[in-house]
Coordinates of C-alpha atoms in Angstrom, one line a residue:
X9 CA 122.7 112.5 84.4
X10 CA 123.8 115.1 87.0
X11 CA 126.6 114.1 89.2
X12 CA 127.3 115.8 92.5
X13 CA 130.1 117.5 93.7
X14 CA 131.3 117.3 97.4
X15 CA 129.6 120.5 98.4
X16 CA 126.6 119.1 96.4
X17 CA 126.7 115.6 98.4
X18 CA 127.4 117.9 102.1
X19 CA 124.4 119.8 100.9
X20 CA 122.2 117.0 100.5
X21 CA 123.1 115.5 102.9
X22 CA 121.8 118.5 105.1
X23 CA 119.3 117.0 107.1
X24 CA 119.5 117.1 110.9
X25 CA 119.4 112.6 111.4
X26 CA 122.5 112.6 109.6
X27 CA 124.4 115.5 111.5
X28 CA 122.8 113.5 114.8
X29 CA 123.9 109.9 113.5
X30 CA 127.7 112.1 112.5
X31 CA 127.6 113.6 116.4
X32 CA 127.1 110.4 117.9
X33 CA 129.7 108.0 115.8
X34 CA 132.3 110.5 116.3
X35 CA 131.6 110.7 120.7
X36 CA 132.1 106.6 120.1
X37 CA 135.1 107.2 118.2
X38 CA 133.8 104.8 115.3
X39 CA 133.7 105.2 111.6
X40 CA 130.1 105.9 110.1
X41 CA 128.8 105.3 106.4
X42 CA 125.3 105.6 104.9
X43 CA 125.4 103.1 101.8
X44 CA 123.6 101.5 99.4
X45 CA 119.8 102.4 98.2
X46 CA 119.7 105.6 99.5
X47 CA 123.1 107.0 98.3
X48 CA 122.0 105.7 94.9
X49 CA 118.8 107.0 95.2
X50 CA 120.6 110.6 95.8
X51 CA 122.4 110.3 92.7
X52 CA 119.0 109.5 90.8
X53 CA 117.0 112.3 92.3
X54 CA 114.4 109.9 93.8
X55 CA 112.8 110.2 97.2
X56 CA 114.1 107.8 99.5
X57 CA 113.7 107.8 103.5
X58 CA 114.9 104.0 104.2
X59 CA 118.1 105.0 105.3
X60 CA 121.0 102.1 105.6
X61 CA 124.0 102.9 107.9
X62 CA 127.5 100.4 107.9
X63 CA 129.5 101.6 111.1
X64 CA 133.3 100.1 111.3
X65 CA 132.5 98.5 115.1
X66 CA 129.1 97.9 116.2
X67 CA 126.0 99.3 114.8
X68 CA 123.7 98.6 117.7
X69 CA 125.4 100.6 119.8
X70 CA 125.7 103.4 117.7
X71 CA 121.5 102.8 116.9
X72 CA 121.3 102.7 120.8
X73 CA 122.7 105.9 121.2
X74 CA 121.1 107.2 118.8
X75 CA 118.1 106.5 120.1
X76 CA 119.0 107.8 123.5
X77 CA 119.4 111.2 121.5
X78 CA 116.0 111.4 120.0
X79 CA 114.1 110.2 122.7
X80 CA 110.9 109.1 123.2
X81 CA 109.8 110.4 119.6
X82 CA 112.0 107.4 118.3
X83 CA 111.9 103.6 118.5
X84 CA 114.6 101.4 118.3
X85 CA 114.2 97.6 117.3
X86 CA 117.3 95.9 118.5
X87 CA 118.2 91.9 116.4
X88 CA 121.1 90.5 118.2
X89 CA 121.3 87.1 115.7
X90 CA 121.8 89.3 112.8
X91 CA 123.8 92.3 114.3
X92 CA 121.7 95.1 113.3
X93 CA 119.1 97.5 114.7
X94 CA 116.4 99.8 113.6
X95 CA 115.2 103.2 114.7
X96 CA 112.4 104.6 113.6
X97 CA 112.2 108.3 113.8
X98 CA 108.9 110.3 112.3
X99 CA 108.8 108.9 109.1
X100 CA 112.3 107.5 108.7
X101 CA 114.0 103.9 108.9
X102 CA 117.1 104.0 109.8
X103 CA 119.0 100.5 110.1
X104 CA 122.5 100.1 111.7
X105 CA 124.7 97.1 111.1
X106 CA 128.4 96.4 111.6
X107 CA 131.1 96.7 108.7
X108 CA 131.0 92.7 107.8
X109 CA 132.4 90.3 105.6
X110 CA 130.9 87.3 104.4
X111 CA 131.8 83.7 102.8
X112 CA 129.3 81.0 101.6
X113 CA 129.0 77.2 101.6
X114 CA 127.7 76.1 97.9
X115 CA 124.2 74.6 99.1
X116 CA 123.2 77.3 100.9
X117 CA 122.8 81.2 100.4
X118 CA 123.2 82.2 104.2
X119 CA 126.7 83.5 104.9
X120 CA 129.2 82.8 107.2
X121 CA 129.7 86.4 108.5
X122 CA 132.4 88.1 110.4
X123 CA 133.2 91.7 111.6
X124 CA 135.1 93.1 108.7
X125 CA 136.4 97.2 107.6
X126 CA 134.3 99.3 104.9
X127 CA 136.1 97.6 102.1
X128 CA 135.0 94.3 103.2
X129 CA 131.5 96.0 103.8
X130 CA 131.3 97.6 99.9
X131 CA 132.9 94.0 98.7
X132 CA 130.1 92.3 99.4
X133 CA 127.6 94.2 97.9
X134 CA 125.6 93.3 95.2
X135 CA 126.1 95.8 92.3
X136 CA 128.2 98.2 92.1
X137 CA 125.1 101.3 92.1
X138 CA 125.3 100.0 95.4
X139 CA 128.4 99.7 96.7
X140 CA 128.6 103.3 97.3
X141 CA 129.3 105.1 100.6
X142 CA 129.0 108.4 102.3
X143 CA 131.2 109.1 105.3
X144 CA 129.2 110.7 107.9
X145 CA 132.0 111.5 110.1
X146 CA 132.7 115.0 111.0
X147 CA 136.1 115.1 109.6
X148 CA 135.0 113.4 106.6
X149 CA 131.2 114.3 106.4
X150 CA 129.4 114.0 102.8
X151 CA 132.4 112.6 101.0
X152 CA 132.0 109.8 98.6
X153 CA 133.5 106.5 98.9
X154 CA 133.2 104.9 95.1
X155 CA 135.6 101.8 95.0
X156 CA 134.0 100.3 91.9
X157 CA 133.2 103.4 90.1
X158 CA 129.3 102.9 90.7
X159 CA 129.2 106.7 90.2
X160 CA 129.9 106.0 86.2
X161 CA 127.9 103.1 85.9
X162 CA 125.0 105.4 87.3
X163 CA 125.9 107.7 84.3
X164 CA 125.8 105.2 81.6
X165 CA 122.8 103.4 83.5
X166 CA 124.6 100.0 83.6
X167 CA 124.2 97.1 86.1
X168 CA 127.1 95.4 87.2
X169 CA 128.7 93.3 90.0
X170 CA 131.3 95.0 92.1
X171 CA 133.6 91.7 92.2
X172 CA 133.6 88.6 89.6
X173 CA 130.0 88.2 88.4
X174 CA 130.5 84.5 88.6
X175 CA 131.1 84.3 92.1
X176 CA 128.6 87.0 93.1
X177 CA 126.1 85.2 91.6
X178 CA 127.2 81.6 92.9
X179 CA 127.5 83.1 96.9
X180 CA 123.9 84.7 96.6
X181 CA 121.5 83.1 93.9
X182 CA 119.1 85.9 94.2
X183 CA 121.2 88.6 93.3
X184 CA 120.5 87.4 90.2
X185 CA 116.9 88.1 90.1
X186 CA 117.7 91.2 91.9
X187 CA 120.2 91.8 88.9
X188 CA 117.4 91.9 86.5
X189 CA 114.9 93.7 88.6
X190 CA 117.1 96.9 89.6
X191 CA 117.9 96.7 85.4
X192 CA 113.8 96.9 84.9
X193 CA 113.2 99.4 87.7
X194 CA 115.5 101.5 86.6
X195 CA 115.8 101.0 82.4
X196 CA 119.3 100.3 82.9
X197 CA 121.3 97.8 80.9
X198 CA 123.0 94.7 82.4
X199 CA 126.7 95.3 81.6
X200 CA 128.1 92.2 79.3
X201 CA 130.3 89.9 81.4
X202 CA 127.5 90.3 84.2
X203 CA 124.3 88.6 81.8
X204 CA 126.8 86.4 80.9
X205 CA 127.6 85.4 84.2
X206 CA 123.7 85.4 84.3
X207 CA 123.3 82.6 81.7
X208 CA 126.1 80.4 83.0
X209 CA 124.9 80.3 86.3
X210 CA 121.1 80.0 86.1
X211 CA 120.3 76.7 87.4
X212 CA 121.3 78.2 91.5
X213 CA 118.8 79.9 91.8
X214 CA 116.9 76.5 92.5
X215 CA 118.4 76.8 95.9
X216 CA 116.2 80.1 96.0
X217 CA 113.5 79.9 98.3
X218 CA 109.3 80.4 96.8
X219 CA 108.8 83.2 98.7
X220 CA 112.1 85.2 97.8
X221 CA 111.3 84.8 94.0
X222 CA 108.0 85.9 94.4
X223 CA 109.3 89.1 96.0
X224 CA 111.3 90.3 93.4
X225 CA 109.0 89.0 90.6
X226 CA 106.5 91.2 92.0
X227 CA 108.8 94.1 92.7
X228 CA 109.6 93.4 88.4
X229 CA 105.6 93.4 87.4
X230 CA 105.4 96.4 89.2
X231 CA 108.1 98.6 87.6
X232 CA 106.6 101.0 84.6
X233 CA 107.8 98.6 82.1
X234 CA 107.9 95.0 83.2
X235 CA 108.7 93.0 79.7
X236 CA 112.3 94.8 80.4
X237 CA 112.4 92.1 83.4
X238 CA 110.6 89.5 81.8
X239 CA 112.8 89.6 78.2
X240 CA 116.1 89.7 80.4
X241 CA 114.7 86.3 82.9
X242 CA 113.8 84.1 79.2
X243 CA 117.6 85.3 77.7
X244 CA 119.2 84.4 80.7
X245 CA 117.7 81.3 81.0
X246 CA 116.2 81.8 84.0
X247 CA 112.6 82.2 82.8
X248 CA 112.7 78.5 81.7
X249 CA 113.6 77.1 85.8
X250 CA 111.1 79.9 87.6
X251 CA 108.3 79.8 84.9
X252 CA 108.3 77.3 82.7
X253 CA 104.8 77.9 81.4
X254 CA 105.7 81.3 80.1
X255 CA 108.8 80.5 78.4
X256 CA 107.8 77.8 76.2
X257 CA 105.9 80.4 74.4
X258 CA 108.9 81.7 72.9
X259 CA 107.9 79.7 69.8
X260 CA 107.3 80.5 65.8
X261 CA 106.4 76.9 64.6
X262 CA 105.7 77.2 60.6
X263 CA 103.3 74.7 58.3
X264 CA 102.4 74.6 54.3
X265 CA 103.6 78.4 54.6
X266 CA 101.6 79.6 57.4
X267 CA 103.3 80.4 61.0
X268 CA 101.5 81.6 64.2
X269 CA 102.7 84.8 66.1
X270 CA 105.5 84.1 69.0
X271 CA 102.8 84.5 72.1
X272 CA 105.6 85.2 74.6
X273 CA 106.3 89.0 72.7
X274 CA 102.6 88.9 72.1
X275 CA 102.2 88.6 75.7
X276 CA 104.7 91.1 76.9
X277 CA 102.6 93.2 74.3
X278 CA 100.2 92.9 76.4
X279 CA 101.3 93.4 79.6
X280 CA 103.0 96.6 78.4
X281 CA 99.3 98.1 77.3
X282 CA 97.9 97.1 80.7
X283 CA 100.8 98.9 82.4
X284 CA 99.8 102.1 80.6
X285 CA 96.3 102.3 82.3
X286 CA 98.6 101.9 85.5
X287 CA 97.6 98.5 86.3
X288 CA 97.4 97.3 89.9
X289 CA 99.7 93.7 90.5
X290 CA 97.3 91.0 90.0
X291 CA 95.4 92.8 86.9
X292 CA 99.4 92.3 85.4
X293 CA 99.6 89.1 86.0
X294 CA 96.5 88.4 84.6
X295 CA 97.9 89.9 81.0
X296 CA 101.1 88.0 81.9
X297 CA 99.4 84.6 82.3
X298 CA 96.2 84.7 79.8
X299 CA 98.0 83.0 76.8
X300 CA 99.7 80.6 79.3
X301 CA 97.7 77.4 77.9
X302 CA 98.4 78.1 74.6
X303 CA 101.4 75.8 74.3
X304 CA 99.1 73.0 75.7
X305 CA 96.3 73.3 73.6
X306 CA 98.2 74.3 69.8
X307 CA 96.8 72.2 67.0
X308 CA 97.5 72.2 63.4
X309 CA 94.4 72.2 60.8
X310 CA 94.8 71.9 57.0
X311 CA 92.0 73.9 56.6
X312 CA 92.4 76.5 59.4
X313 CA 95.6 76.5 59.9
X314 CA 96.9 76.2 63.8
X315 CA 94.9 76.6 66.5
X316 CA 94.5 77.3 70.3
X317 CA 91.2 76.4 70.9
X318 CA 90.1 76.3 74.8
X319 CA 93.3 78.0 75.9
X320 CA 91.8 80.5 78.2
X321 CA 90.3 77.1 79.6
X322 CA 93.3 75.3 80.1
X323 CA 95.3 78.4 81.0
X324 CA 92.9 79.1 84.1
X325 CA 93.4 75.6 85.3
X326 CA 97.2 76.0 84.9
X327 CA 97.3 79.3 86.9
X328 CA 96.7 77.0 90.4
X329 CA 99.7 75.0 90.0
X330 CA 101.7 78.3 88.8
X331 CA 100.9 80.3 92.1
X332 CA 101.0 77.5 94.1
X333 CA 104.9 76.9 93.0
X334 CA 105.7 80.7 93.1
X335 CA 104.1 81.0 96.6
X336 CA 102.0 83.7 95.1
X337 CA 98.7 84.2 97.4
X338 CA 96.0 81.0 96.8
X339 CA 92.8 83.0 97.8
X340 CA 90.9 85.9 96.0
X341 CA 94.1 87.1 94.2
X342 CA 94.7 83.7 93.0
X343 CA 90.9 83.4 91.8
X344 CA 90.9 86.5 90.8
X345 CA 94.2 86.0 87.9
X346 CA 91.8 82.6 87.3
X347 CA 88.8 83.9 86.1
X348 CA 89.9 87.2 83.4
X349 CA 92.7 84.3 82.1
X350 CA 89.2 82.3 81.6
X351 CA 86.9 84.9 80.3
X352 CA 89.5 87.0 78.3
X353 CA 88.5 85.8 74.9
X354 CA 84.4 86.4 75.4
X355 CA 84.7 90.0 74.9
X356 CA 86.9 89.7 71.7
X357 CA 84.5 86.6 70.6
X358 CA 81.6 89.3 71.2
X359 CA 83.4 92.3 69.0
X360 CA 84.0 90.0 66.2
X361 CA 79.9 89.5 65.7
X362 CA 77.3 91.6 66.4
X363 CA 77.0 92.9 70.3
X364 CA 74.4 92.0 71.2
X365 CA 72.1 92.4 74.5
X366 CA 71.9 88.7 75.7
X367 CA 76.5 88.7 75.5
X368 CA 76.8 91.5 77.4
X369 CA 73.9 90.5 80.1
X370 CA 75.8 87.1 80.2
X371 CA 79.3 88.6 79.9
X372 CA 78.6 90.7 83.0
X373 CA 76.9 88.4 84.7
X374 CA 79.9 85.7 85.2
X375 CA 82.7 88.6 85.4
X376 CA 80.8 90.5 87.9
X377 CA 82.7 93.5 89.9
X378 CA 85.5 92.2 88.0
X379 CA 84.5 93.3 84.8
X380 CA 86.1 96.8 84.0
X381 CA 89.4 95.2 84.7
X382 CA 88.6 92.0 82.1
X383 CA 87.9 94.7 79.3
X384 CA 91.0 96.5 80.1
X385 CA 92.5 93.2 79.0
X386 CA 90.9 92.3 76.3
X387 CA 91.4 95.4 74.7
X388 CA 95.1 95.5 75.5
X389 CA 95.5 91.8 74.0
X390 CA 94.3 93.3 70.6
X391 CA 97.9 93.5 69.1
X392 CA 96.6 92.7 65.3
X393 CA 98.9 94.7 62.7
X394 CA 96.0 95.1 60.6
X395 CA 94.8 98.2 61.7
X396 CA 91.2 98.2 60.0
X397 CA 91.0 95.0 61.7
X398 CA 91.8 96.1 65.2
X399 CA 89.7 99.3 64.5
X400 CA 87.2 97.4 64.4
X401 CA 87.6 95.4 67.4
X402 CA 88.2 98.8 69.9
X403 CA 84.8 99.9 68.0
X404 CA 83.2 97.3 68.9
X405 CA 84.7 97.5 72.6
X406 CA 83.3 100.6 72.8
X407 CA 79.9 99.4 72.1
X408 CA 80.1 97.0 74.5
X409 CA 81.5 99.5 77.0
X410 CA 78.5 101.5 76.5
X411 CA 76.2 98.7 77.3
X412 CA 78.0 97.3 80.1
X413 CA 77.6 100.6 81.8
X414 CA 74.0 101.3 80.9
X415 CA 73.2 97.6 82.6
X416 CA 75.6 99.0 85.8
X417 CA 73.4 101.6 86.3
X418 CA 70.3 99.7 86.4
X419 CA 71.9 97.8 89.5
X420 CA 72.9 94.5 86.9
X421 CA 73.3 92.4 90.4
X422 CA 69.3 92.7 90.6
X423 CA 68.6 93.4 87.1
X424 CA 70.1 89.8 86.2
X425 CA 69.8 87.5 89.3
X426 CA 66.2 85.7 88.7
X427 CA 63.7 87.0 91.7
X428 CA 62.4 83.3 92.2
X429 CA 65.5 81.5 93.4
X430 CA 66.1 77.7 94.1
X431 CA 64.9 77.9 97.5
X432 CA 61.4 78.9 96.5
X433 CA 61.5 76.4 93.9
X434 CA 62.5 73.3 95.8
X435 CA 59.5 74.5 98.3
X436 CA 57.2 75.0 95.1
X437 CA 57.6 71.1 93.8
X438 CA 59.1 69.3 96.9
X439 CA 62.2 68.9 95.6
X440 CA 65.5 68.2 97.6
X441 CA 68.4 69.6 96.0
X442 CA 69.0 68.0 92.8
X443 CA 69.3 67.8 89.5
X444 CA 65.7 69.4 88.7
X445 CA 66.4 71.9 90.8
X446 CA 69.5 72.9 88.6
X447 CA 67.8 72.5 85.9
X448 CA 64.8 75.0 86.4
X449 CA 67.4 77.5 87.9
X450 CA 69.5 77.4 85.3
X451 CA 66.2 77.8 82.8
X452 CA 65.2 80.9 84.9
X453 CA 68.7 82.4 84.8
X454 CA 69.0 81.9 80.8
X455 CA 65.6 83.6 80.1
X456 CA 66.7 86.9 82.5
X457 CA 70.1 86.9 80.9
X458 CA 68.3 86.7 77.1
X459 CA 66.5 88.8 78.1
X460 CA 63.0 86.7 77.0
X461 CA 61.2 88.2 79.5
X462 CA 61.3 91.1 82.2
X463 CA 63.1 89.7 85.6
X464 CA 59.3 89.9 87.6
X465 CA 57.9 87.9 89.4
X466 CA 55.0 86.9 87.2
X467 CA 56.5 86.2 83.6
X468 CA 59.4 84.0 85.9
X469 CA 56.4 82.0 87.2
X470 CA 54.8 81.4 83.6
X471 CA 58.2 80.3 82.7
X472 CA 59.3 78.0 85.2
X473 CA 55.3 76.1 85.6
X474 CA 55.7 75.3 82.1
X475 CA 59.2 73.8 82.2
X476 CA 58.4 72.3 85.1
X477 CA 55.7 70.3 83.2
X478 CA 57.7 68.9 80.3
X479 CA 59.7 67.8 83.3
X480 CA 56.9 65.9 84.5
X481 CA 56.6 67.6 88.1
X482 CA 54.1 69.4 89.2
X483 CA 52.7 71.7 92.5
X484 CA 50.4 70.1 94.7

């Protein structure tokens, strides 16, 4: 990794908010650091334009200012309780906040805080990548303040705590998810005595709230590789508190000789072949969660050996509860993660016989616009080391691709949605809605999807007079 001289950092550094923030500090004769994400982000060559400023005295009055000397192109948001301000200049944030000091009651992860120097300021930071601090005084301007060496641990792409893990850890529970998440982001290891710290003091992060957990579990699914995030929460022990479901698949169970695959590697397997077609959130925790009723549902057969049969069924009734507990969204997102953990083993069931018509037509019909995503799945959960074997399968997926998208063109939503619907029916045999009427719907919809006859008007009519017959009803 390239590391920066002073010139370097000044040079960087070169861009006319800082040399205003610098101008203004020094008229108010306080001392002026930008820290945290955006030094660290320097250091790693990424883009960053969420800008966070620590000023030794106050930081709304320095963001005040500031403002004052943009004018009207910039907007300030000023939050007394908390001791910071915002301004928003073209497409910066730039937040302002006093040099602080914090302490913490054990129940609770909301600090008792006090004006405090940098020191105080860096101490309380949560890793040491992010501890760092660049003066922006003029005197002083672009030079690096690196107490805990976060500069090295940049170079050998380790995550540590800048004080005693322990008591990191203890103050702020969620450090420790951010721990793991800045380690997945960024494919760095978590330096020893830190993941130890990690294991020992798991169980706080119960005082974590739902919706702060979801956060950075999201922020984890969303890095390039999210098993990093997801193998580092099950050794910790954390995996077991915040998602119970998914670590009790970290299992090899072994009968007369014959063992079934772990499913928790299997599933970050999977997760990891999703994430190469750039998967959007919900599509990963789809992958993440389609196995999830396998621990429920495991059976051991003489004959067969074990078995998992109606996982996906079980699984899409679990994933309710699951987002319900992680606060994740309940609507379409929700029912979205629901049905592919449902349907993901009908395109695998359909590549392991003959494709035929009538599967696809029904396949399509219950995933709907949903679909492409579902096959993206089903072909990353192929993970067989028996290559002629999962040869096969992608073969076959390709067949059914090539069906899917020759009933897509022919508009499937008309092509496969009966023309005489339940409506018409109940008119037809003055029905109420009812069983009957099910029934004859459901005996339309199964010819169209077969494919018996041609979705017309005609044929459907032929159809449903003579099954409404052997139902004994009949049209006045």
């Amino acid at each position: 990794m390239k590391l920066y001289s002073d010139a370097a950092l000044a040079k960087i550094l070169d861009r006319e908010i800082f040399h205003q923030i610098s101008a203004v500090a020094d008229r108010l004769g306080v001392e002026c650091y930008v820290v945290g994400g955006y030094v660290r982000d320097i250091f790693l060559e990424r883009p960053s334009d969420d800008i966070d400023v620590v000023v030794v005295g106050s930081g709304i009055q320095v963001a005040s200012e500031l403002k004052k000397e943009l004018g009207k192109r910039a907007h300030l948001s000023v939050f007394r309780n908390f001791g910071t301000a915002q301004v928003k200049f073209r497409d910066m944030e730039v937040e302002f906040v006093g040099a602080r000091r914090e302490s913490y009651s054990h129940d609770s992860r909301k600090p008792v805080v006090e004006d405090g120097t940098l020191e105080d300021d860096q101490n309380r930071r949560d890793f040491t990548i992010n501890a760092m601090a660049i003066c922006l005084n003029k005197e002083r301007f672009g030079e690096l303040v690196d107490p805990f060496n976060g500069l090295a641990d940049l170079e050998d792409r380790i995550i540590a705590t800048p004080l005693d893990p322990e008591v990191t850890f203890s103050d702020d529970p969620l450090r420790m998810m951010r721990c793991i998440r800045f380690a997945t982001q960024l494919n760095f290891q978590i330096e020893e005595e830190t993941f130890e710290a990690l294991e020992r003091m798991a169980d706080r992060i119960k005082i974590v709230s739902g919706e702060r957990i979801e956060v950075e579990l999201n922020k984890i699914m969303m890095a390039p590789h999210p098993s990093i995030g997801f193998e580092y929460l099950q050794r910790s022990g954390l995996l077991q508190i915040i998602l119970p479901e998914l670590a009790a698949l970290d299992i090899v169970e072994k009968r007369d000789g014959r063992a079934h695959k772990n499913n928790f590697y299997h599933t970050l397997e999977v997760l990891e072949n999703v994430c190469a077609h750039h998967a959007p959130l919900w599509l990963r925790w789809s992958a993440l969660l389609h196995d999830i009723g396998k621990t429920k549902t495991k059976r051991w057969e003489p004959k067969s050996g074990w078995t998992f049969h109606n996982h996906n069924y079980i699984g899409a009734k679990m994933v309710v509860d699951i987002f319900r507990r992680l606060k994740l969204p309940m609507g379409a997102e929700m029912r979205y993660v629901q049905k592919l953990v449902d349907l993901h083993m009908r395109p695998i069931a359909i590549a392991d016989e003959v494709v035929t018509d009538s599967a696809v037509r029904r396949l399509l019909n219950d995933a709907g616009d949903d679909i492409d995503d579902l096959m993206t799945l089903c072909e990353a959960d192929i993970t067989s080391k028996n290559e002629v074997r999962k040869k096969m399968f992608l073969e076959n997926f390709r067949m059914v691709r090539e069906k899917l998208a020759d009933l897509k063109e022919k508009d499937y939503k008309r092509l496969l949605q009966p023309v005489i619907d339940g409506n018409e029916i109940m008119e037809l045999f003055h029905l109420q809605p009812s069983r009957e009427v099910g029934i004859l719907k459901q005996y339309l919809k199964d010819a169209v999807l077969d494919n018996q006859v041609e979705n017309e008007r005609e044929p459907l009519m032929r159809l449903l007079m003579e099954k409404a017959q052997k139902m004994g009803l009949a049209v006045d």
